[in-house]
JSON list of C-alpha atoms in Angstrom, two decimals:
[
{"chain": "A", "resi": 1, "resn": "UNK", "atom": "CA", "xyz": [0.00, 0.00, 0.00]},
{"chain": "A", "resi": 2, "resn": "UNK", "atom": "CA", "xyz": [1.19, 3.32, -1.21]},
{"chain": "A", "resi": 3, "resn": "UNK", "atom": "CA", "xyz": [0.89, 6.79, 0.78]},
{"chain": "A", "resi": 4, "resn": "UNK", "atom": "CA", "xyz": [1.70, 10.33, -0.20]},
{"chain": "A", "resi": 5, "resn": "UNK", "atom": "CA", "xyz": [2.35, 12.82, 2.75]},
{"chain": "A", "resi": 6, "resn": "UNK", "atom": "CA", "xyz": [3.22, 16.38, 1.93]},
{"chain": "A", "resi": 7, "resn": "UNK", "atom": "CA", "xyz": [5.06, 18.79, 4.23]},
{"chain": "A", "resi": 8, "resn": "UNK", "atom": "CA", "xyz": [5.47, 22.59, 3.77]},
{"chain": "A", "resi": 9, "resn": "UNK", "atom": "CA", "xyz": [8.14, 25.04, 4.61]},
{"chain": "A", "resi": 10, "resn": "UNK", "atom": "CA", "xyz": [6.89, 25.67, 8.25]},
{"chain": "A", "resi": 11, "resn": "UNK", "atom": "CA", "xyz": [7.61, 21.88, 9.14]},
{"chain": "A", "resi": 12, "resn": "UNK", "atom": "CA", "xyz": [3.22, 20.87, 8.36]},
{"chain": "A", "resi": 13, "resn": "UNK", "atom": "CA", "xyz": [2.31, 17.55, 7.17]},
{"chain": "A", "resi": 14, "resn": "UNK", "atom": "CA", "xyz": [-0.47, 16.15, 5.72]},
{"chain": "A", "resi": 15, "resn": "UNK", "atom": "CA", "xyz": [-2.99, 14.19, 7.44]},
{"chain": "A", "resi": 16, "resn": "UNK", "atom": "CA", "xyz": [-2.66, 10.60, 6.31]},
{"chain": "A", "resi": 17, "resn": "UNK", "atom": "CA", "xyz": [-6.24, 9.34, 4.59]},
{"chain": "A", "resi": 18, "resn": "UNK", "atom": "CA", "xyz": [-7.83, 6.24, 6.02]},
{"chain": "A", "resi": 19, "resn": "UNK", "atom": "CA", "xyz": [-7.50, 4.28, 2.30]},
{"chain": "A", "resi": 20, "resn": "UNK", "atom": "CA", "xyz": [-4.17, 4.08, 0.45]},
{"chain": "A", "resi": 21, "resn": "UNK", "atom": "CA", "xyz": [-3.76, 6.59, -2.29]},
{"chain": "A", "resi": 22, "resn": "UNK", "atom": "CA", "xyz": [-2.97, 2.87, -4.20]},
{"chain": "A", "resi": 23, "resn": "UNK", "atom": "CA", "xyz": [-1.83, -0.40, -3.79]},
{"chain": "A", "resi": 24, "resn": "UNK", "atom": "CA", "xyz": [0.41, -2.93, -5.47]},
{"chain": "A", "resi": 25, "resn": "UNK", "atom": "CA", "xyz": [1.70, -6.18, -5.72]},
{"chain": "A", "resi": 26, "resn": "UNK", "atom": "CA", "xyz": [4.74, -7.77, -6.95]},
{"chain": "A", "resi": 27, "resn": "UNK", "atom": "CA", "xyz": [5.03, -10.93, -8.53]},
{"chain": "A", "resi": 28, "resn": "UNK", "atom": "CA", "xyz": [8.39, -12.46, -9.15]},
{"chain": "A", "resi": 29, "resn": "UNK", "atom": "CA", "xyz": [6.61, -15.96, -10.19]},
{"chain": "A", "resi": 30, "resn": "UNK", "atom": "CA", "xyz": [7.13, -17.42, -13.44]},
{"chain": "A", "resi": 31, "resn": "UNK", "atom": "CA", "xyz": [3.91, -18.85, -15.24]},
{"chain": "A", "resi": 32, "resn": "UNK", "atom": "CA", "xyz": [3.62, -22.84, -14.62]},
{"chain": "A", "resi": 33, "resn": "UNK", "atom": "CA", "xyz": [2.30, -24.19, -17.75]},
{"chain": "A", "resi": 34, "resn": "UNK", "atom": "CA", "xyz": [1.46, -27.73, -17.91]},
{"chain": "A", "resi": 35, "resn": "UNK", "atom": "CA", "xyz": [0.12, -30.07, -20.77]},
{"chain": "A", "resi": 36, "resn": "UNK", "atom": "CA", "xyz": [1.14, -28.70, -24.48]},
{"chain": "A", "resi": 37, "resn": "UNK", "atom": "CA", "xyz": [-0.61, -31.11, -26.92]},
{"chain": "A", "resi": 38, "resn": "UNK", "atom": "CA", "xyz": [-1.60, -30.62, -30.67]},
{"chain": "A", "resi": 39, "resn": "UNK", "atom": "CA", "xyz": [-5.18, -31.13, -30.82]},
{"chain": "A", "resi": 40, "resn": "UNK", "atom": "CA", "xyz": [-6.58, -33.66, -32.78]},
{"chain": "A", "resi": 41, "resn": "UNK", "atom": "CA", "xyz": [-2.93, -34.69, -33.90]},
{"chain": "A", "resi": 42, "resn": "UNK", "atom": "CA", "xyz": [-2.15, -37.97, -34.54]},
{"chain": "A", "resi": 43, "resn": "UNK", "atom": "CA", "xyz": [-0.29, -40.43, -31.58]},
{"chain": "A", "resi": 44, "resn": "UNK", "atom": "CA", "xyz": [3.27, -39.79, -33.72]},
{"chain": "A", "resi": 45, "resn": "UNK", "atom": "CA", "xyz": [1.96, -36.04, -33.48]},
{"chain": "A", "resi": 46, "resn": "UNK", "atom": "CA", "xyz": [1.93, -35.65, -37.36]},
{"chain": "A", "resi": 47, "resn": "UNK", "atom": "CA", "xyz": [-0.70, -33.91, -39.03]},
{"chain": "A", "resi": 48, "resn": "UNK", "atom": "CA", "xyz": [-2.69, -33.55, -42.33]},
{"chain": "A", "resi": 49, "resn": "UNK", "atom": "CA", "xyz": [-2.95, -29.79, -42.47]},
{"chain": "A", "resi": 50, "resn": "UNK", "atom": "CA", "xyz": [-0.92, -27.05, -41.26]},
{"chain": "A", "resi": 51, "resn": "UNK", "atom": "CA", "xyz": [-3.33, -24.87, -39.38]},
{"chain": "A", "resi": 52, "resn": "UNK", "atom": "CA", "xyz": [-3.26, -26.72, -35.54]},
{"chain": "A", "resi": 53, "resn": "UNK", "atom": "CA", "xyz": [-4.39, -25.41, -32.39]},
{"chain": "A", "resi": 54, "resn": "UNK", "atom": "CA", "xyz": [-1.46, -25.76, -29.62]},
{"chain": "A", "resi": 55, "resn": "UNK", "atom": "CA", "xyz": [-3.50, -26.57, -26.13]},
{"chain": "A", "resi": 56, "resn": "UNK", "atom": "CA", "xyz": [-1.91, -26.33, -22.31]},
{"chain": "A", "resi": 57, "resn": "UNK", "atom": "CA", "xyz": [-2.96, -25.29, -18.79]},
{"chain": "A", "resi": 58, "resn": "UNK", "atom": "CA", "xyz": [-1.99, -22.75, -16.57]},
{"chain": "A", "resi": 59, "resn": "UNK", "atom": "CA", "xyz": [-1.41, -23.65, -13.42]},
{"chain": "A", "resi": 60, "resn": "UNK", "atom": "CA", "xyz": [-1.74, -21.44, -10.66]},
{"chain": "A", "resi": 61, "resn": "UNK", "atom": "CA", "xyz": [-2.25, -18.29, -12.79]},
{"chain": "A", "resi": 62, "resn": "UNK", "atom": "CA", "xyz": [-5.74, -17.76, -13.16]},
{"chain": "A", "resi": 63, "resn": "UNK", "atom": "CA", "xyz": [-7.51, -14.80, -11.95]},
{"chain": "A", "resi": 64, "resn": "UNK", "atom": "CA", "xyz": [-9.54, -17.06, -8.77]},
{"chain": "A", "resi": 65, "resn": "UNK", "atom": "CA", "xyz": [-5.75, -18.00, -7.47]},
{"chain": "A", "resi": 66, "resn": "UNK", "atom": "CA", "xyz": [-4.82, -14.45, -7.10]},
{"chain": "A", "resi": 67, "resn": "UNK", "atom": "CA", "xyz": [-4.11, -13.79, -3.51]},
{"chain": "A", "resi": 68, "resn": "UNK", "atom": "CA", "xyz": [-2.13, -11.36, -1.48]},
{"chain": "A", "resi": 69, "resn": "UNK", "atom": "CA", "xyz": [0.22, -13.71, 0.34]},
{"chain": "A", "resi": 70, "resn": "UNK", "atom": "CA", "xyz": [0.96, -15.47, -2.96]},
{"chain": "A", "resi": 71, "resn": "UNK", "atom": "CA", "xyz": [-0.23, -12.98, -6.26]},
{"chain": "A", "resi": 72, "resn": "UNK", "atom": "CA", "xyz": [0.31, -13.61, -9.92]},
{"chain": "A", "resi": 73, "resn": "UNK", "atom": "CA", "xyz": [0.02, -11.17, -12.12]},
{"chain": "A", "resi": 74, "resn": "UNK", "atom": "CA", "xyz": [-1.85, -13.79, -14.43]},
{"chain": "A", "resi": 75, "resn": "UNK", "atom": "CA", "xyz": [-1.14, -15.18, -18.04]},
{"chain": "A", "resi": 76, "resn": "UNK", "atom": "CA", "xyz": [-1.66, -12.31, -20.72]},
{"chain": "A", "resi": 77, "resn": "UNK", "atom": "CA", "xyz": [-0.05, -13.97, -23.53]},
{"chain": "A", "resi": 78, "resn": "UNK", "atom": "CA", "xyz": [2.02, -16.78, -25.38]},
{"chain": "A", "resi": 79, "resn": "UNK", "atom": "CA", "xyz": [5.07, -17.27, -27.53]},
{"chain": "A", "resi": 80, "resn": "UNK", "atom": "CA", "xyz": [5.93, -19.87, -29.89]},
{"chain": "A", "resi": 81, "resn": "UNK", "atom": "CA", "xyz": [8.70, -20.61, -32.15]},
{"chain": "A", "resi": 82, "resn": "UNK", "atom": "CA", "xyz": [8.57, -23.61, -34.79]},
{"chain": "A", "resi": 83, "resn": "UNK", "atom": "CA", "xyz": [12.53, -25.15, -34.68]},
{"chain": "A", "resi": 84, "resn": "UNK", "atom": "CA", "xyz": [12.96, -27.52, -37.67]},
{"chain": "A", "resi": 85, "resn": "UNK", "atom": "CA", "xyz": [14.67, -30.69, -37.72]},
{"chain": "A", "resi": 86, "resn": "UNK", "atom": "CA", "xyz": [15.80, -31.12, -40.89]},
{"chain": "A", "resi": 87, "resn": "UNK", "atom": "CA", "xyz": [18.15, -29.51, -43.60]},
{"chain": "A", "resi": 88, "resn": "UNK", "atom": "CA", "xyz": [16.70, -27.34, -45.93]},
{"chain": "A", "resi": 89, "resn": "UNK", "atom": "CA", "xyz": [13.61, -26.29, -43.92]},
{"chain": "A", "resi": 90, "resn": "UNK", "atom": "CA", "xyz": [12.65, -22.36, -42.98]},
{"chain": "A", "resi": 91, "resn": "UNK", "atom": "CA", "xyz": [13.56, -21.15, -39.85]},
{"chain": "A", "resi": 92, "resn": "UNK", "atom": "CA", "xyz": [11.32, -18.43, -39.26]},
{"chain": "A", "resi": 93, "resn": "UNK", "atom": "CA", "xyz": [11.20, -16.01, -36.18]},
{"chain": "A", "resi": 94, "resn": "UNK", "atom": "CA", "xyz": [9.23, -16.73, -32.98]},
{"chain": "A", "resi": 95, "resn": "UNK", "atom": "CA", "xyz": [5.48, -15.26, -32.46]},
{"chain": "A", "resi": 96, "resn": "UNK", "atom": "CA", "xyz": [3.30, -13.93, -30.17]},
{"chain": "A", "resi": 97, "resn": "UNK", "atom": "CA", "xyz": [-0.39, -14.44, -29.21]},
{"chain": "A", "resi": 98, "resn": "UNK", "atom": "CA", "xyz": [-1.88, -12.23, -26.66]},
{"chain": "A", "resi": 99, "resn": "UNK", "atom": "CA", "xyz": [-5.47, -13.10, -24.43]},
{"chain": "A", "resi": 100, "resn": "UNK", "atom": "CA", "xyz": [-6.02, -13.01, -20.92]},
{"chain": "A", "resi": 101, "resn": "UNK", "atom": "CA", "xyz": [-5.48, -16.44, -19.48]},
{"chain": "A", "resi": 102, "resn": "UNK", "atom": "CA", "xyz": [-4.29, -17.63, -22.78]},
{"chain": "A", "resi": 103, "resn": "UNK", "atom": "CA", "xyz": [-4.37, -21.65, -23.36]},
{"chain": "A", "resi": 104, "resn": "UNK", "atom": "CA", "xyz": [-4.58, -22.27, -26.71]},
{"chain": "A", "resi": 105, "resn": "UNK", "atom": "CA", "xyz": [-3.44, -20.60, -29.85]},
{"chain": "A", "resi": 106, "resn": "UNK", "atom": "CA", "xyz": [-4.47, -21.08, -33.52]},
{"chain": "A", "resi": 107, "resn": "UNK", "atom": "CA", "xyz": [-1.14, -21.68, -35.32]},
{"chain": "A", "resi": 108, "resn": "UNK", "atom": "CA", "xyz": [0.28, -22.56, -38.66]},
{"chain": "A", "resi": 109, "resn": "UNK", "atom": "CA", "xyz": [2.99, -24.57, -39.74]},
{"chain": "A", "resi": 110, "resn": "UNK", "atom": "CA", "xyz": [5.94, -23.12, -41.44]},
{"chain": "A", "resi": 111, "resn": "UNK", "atom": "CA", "xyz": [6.21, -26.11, -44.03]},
{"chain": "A", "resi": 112, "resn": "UNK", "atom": "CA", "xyz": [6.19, -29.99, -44.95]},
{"chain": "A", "resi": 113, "resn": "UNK", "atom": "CA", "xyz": [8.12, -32.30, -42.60]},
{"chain": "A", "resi": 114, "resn": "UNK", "atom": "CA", "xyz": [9.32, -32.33, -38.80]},
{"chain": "A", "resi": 115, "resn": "UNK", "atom": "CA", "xyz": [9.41, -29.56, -36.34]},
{"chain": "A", "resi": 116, "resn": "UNK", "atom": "CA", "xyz": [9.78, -28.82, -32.53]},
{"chain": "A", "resi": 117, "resn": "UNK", "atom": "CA", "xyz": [7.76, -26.22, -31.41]},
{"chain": "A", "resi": 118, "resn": "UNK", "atom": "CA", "xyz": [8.61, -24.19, -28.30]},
{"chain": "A", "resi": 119, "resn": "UNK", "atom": "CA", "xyz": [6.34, -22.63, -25.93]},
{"chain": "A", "resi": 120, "resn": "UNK", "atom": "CA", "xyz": [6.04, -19.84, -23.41]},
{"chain": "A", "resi": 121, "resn": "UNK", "atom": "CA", "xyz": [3.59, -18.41, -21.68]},
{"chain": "A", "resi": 122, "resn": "UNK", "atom": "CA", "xyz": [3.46, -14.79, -20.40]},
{"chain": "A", "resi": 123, "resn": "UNK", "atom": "CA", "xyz": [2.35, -12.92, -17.04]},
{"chain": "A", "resi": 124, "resn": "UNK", "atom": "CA", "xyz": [1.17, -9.56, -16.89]},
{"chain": "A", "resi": 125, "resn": "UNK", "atom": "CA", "xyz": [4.68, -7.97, -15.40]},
{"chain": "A", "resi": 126, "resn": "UNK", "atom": "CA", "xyz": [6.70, -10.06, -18.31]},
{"chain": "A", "resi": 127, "resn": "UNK", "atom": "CA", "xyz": [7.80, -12.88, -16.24]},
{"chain": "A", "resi": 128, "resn": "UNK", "atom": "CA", "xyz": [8.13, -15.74, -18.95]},
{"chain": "A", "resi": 129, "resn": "UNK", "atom": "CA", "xyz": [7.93, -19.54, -18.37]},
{"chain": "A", "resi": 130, "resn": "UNK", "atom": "CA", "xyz": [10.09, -21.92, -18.85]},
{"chain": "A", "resi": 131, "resn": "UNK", "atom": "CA", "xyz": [10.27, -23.22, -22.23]},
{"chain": "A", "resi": 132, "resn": "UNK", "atom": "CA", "xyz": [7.66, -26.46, -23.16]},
{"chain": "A", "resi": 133, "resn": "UNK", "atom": "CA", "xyz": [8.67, -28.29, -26.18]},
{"chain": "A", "resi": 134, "resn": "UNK", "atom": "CA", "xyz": [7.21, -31.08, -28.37]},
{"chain": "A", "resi": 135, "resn": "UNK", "atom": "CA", "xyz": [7.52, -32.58, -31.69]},
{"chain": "A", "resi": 136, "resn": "UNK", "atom": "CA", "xyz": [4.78, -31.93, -34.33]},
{"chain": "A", "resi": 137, "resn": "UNK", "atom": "CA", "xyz": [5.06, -33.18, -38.25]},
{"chain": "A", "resi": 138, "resn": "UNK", "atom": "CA", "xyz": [3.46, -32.06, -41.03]},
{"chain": "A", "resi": 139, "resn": "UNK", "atom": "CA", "xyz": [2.64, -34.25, -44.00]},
{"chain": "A", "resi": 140, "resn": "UNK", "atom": "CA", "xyz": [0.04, -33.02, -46.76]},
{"chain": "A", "resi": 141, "resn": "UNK", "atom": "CA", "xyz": [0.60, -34.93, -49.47]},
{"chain": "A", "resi": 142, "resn": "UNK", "atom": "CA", "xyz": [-1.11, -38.97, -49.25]},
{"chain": "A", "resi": 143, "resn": "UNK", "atom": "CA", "xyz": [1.20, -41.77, -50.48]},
{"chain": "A", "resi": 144, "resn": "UNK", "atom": "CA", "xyz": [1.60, -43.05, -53.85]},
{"chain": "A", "resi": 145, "resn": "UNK", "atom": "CA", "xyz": [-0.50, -46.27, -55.09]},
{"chain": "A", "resi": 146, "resn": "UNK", "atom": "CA", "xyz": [1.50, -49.36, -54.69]},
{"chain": "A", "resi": 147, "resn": "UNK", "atom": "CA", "xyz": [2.29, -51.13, -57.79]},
{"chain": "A", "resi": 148, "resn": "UNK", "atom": "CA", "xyz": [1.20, -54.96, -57.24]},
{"chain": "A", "resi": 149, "resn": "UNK", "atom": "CA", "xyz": [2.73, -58.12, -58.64]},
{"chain": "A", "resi": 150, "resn": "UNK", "atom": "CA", "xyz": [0.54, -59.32, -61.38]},
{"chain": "A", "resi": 151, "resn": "UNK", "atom": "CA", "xyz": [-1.09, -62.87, -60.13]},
{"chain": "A", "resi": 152, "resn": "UNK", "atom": "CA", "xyz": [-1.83, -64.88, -63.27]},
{"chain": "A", "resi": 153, "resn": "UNK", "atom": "CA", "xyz": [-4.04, -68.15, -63.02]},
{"chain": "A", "resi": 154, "resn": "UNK", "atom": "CA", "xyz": [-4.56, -69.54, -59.81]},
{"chain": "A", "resi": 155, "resn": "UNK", "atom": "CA", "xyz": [-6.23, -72.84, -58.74]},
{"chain": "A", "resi": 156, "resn": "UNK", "atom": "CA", "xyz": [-9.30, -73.31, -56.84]},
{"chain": "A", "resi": 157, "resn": "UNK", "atom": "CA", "xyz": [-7.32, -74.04, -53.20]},
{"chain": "A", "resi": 158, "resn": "UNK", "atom": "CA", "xyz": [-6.58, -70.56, -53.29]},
{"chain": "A", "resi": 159, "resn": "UNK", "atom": "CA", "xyz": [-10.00, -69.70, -52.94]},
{"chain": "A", "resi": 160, "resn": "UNK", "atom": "CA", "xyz": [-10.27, -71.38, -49.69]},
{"chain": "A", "resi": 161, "resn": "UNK", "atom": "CA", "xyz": [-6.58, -71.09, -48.40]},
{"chain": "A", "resi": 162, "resn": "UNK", "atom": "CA", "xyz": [-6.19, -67.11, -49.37]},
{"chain": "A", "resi": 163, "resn": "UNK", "atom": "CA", "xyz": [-4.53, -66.27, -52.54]},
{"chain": "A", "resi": 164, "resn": "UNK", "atom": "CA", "xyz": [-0.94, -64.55, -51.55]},
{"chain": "A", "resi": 165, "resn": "UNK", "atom": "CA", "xyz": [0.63, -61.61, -53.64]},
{"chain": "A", "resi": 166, "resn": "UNK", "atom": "CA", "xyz": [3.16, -58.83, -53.46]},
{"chain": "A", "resi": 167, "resn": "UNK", "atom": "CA", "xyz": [3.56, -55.67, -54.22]},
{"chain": "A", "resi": 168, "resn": "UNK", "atom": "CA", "xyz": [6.33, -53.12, -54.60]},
{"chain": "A", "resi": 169, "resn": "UNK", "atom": "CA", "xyz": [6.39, -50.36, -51.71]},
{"chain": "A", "resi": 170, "resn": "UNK", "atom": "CA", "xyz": [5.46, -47.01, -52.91]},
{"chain": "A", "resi": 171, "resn": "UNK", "atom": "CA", "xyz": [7.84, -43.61, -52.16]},
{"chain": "A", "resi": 172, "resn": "UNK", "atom": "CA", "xyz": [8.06, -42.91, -48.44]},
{"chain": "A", "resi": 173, "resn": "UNK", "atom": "CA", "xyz": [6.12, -39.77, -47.21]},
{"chain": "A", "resi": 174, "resn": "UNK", "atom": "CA", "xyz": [7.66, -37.77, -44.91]},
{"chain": "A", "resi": 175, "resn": "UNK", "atom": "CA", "xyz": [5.54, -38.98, -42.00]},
{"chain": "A", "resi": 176, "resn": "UNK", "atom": "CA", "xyz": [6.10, -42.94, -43.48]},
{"chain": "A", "resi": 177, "resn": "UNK", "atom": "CA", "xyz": [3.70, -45.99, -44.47]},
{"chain": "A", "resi": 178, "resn": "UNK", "atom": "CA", "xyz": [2.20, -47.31, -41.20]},
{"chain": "A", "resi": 179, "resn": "UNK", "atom": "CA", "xyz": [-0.13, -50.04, -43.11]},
{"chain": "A", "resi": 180, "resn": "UNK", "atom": "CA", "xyz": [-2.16, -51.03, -46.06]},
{"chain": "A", "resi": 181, "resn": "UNK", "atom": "CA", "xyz": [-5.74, -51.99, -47.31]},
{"chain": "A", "resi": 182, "resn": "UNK", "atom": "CA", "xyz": [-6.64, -54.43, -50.08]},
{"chain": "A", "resi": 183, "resn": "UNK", "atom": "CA", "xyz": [-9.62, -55.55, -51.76]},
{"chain": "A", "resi": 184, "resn": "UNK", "atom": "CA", "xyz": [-10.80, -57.46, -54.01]},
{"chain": "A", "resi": 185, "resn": "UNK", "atom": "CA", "xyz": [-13.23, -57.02, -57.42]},
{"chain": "A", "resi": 186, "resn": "UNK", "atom": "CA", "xyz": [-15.87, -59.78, -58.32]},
{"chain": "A", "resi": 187, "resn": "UNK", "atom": "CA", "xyz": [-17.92, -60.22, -61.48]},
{"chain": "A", "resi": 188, "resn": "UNK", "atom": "CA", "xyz": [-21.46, -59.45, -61.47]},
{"chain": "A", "resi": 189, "resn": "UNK", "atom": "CA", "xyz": [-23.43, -61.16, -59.39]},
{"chain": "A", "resi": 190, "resn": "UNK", "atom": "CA", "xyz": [-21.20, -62.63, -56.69]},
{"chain": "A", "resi": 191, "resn": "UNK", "atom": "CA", "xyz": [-20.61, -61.16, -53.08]},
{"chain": "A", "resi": 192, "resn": "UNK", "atom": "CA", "xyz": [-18.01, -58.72, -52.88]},
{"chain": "A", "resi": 193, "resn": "UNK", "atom": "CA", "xyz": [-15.68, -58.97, -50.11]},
{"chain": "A", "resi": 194, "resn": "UNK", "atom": "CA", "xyz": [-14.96, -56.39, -47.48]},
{"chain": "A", "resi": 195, "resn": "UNK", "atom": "CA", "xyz": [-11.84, -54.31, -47.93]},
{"chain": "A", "resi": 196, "resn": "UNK", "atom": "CA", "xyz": [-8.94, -55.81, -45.55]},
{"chain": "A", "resi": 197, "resn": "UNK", "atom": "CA", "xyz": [-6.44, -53.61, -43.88]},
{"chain": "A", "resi": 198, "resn": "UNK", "atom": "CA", "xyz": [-3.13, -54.32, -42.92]},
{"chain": "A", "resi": 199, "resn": "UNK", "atom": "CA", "xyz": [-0.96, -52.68, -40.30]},
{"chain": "A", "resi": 200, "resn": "UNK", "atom": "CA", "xyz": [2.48, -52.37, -40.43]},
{"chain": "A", "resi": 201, "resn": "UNK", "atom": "CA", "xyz": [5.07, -51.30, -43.28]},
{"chain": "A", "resi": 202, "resn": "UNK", "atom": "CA", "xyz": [4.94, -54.85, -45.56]},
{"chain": "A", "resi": 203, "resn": "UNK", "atom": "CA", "xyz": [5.04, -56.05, -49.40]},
{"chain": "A", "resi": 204, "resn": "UNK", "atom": "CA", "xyz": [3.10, -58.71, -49.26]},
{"chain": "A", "resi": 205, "resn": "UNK", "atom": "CA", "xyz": [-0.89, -60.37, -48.18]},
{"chain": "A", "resi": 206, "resn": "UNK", "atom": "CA", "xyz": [-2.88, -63.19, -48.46]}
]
């Protein structure tokens, strides 16, 4: 609590008001941000499209927590910076997202392939958290067909055992082949078969 007193030349001071002229608070805390996730990302944390929402939690900062014996100043605002991982890729300058109690931010991007994006929040006097990191991919572009083994003739155990074939692995994508689905086309008249999928990065099915 802040009070002014004035004195004059023959040694008179002010009488001191009942209420504070103001009051203040200092907070020397550093945000406490918990939880950065990609939303709707995938497990691997690559993604399909390069606008993402970047989610976390701020713990301890909100305006209900605000007491005197402890105060924060409260979040007011989030940085970011996208760091890639490979050669070649842009490198552009960290940004910032103000709100009050900020915990998410709509984001893009900068470009195809693998990134680290780091995270701060921001209080109200500047204090900064510590940094939050995690790994986010982005792949746009769906993989090439496969180009399968022709079969030929094949006799009629097949059609009970499972007919096998092969096929040569398409180009990699930058976030990779995680699996496969095949099925197969019948002449009029005859039950089709439900399309099969197939988990893992192989050449060959039955």
């Amino acid at each position: 609590e802040v009070f002014v007193d004035v004195d004059d030349r023959a040694m008179n001071r002010s009488v001191r008001p009942a209420i504070p002229d103001f009051s203040f608070y200092v907070d020397r805390r550093n945000p406490t941000p918990t939880g950065l996730s990609v939303r709707g990302a995938a497990p691997a944390g690559w993604v399909s499209e390069p606008a993402i929402t970047l989610d976390w939690t701020n713990e301890g900062e909100r305006e209900e927590s605000r007491v005197q014996s402890d105060p924060h100043s409260g979040v007011v605002a989030v940085e970011y910076d996208f760091q890639p991982r490979e050669e070649g890729q842009p490198d552009p300058a960290a940004q910032r997202v103000d709100g009050e109690n900020i915990e998410s931010a709509d984001v893009a991007i900068p470009g195809r392939g693998a990134w680290d994006v780091i995270v701060r929040t921001v209080d109200a006097v500047g204090n900064k958290s510590a940094p939050m990191a995690m790994f986010v991919g982005l792949d746009d572009a769906g993989p090439a067909a496969p180009q399968i083994d022709p079969v030929g003739w094949v006799g009629s155990a097949h059609l009970l055992d499972g007919l096998p074939f092969t096929w040569t692995k398409p180009s990699p994508t930058p976030s990779g082949i995680c699996g496969y689905g095949h099925s197969v086309d019948v002449v009029a008249d005859a039950e089709a078969p439900a399309t099969m999928s197939i988990d893992g990065d192989v050449t060959q099915a039955t």
